[in-house]
């Protein structure tokens, strides 16, 4: 999985959101996926992204976002206590959003033709 993400980051049309995706995966994915992220080979791949360079035609350095985010991801993966806290916070946020969605579903149900008249 990490190999695929690294290939995406090193591929064409790079978007900084791809490293955001990696961080979200570490926070929200199953324990098996997190364990894969923490393997030595995966950590090496993420570490290699700290040297990533991508400058677009307008000379904007998009690599800066990748370099910064990869360092943040490594720090998160290397600190099991913080990783646990982030995963708990992500679960709580997901639960709250689900509750809000359920509340809105009940309030804003569409009116069918048969009830109009």
Short mmCIF file of C-alpha atoms in Angstrom, two decimals:
data_model
loop_
_atom_site.label_atom_id
_atom_site.label_comp_id
_atom_site.label_asym_id
_atom_site.label_seq_id
_atom_site.Cartn_x
_atom_site.Cartn_y
_atom_site.Cartn_z
CA UNK A 1 0.00 0.00 0.00
CA UNK A 2 2.77 2.43 0.91
CA UNK A 3 4.57 1.59 -2.33
CA UNK A 4 1.45 2.57 -4.27
CA UNK A 5 1.15 5.86 -2.37
CA UNK A 6 4.83 6.65 -2.98
CA UNK A 7 4.39 5.95 -6.69
CA UNK A 8 1.40 8.27 -6.77
CA UNK A 9 3.38 11.02 -5.05
CA UNK A 10 6.29 10.55 -7.42
CA UNK A 11 3.99 10.39 -10.45
CA UNK A 12 2.74 13.13 -12.70
CA UNK A 13 0.27 15.87 -11.68
CA UNK A 14 1.21 15.71 -8.03
CA UNK A 15 -1.30 17.08 -5.55
CA UNK A 16 -0.41 17.86 -1.91
CA UNK A 17 -3.66 16.19 -0.85
CA UNK A 18 -2.08 12.80 -1.51
CA UNK A 19 0.10 13.14 1.56
CA UNK A 20 -2.97 14.32 3.47
CA UNK A 21 -4.54 11.06 2.34
CA UNK A 22 -1.59 9.12 3.79
CA UNK A 23 -1.97 10.88 7.11
CA UNK A 24 -5.72 10.21 7.14
CA UNK A 25 -4.99 6.55 6.42
CA UNK A 26 -2.69 6.39 9.46
CA UNK A 27 -5.43 7.96 11.58
CA UNK A 28 -8.47 6.08 10.25
CA UNK A 29 -7.41 2.82 8.61
CA UNK A 30 -7.52 -0.61 10.19
CA UNK A 31 -4.75 -1.73 12.54
CA UNK A 32 -3.36 -3.93 9.73
CA UNK A 33 -2.87 -0.93 7.46
CA UNK A 34 -1.22 1.04 10.25
CA UNK A 35 1.07 -1.93 10.93
CA UNK A 36 2.05 -1.93 7.24
CA UNK A 37 2.85 1.78 7.46
CA UNK A 38 5.12 1.06 10.43
CA UNK A 39 7.20 -1.62 8.65
CA UNK A 40 10.80 -0.63 7.98
CA UNK A 41 10.40 -0.63 4.20
CA UNK A 42 7.32 1.58 4.40
CA UNK A 43 9.01 3.98 6.80
CA UNK A 44 11.94 4.20 4.36
CA UNK A 45 9.57 5.09 1.53
CA UNK A 46 7.85 7.77 3.59
CA UNK A 47 11.26 9.04 4.72
CA UNK A 48 12.40 9.29 1.08
CA UNK A 49 9.50 11.69 0.45
CA UNK A 50 11.22 14.17 2.78
CA UNK A 51 13.55 14.85 -0.19
CA UNK A 52 10.76 15.11 -2.74
CA UNK A 53 10.96 17.96 -5.25
CA UNK A 54 8.27 19.18 -7.62
CA UNK A 55 8.27 22.67 -9.08
CA UNK A 56 5.47 23.53 -11.51
CA UNK A 57 5.71 25.73 -14.61
CA UNK A 58 5.06 28.82 -12.48
CA UNK A 59 8.05 27.92 -10.27
CA UNK A 60 5.81 27.04 -7.31
CA UNK A 61 7.47 24.45 -5.07
CA UNK A 62 4.78 21.85 -4.42
CA UNK A 63 7.43 19.54 -3.01
CA UNK A 64 7.55 21.66 0.14
CA UNK A 65 4.13 20.35 1.18
CA UNK A 66 5.19 16.75 0.54
CA UNK A 67 8.45 17.17 2.47
CA UNK A 68 6.68 18.75 5.43
CA UNK A 69 3.80 16.27 5.51
CA UNK A 70 6.05 13.21 5.22
CA UNK A 71 7.96 14.40 8.30
CA UNK A 72 4.68 14.82 10.16
CA UNK A 73 3.54 11.33 9.15
CA UNK A 74 6.84 9.80 10.29
CA UNK A 75 6.62 11.60 13.63
CA UNK A 76 3.06 10.31 14.06
CA UNK A 77 4.00 6.73 13.22
CA UNK A 78 7.04 6.80 15.52
CA UNK A 79 4.99 7.95 18.51
CA UNK A 80 2.51 5.18 19.39
CA UNK A 81 0.86 7.26 22.13
CA UNK A 82 0.22 10.20 19.81
CA UNK A 83 -0.91 7.85 17.02
CA UNK A 84 -3.42 6.30 19.42
CA UNK A 85 -4.68 9.74 20.43
CA UNK A 86 -5.05 10.82 16.79
CA UNK A 87 -6.91 7.62 15.94
CA UNK A 88 -9.27 8.12 18.88
CA UNK A 89 -9.86 11.74 17.88
CA UNK A 90 -10.58 10.63 14.29
CA UNK A 91 -13.08 8.02 15.54
CA UNK A 92 -14.82 10.63 17.70
CA UNK A 93 -15.02 13.08 14.79
CA UNK A 94 -16.42 10.37 12.55
CA UNK A 95 -19.02 9.48 15.20
CA UNK A 96 -20.07 13.13 15.60
CA UNK A 97 -20.38 13.63 11.85
CA UNK A 98 -22.47 10.49 11.55
CA UNK A 99 -24.77 11.72 14.31
CA UNK A 100 -25.15 15.10 12.59
CA UNK A 101 -25.93 13.38 9.31
CA UNK A 102 -28.59 11.24 10.95
CA UNK A 103 -30.15 14.30 12.59
CA UNK A 104 -30.32 16.17 9.28
CA UNK A 105 -31.75 13.15 7.48
CA UNK A 106 -34.71 13.16 9.86
CA UNK A 107 -35.27 16.93 9.68
CA UNK A 108 -34.97 17.41 5.93
CA UNK A 109 -36.84 14.49 4.44
CA UNK A 110 -38.31 15.27 1.04
CA UNK A 111 -42.07 15.53 0.75
CA UNK A 112 -43.64 13.04 -1.67
CA UNK A 113 -46.43 13.92 -4.10
CA UNK A 114 -48.93 11.77 -2.27
CA UNK A 115 -48.61 13.89 0.88
CA UNK A 116 -48.94 17.18 -1.02
CA UNK A 117 -52.45 16.85 -1.72
#
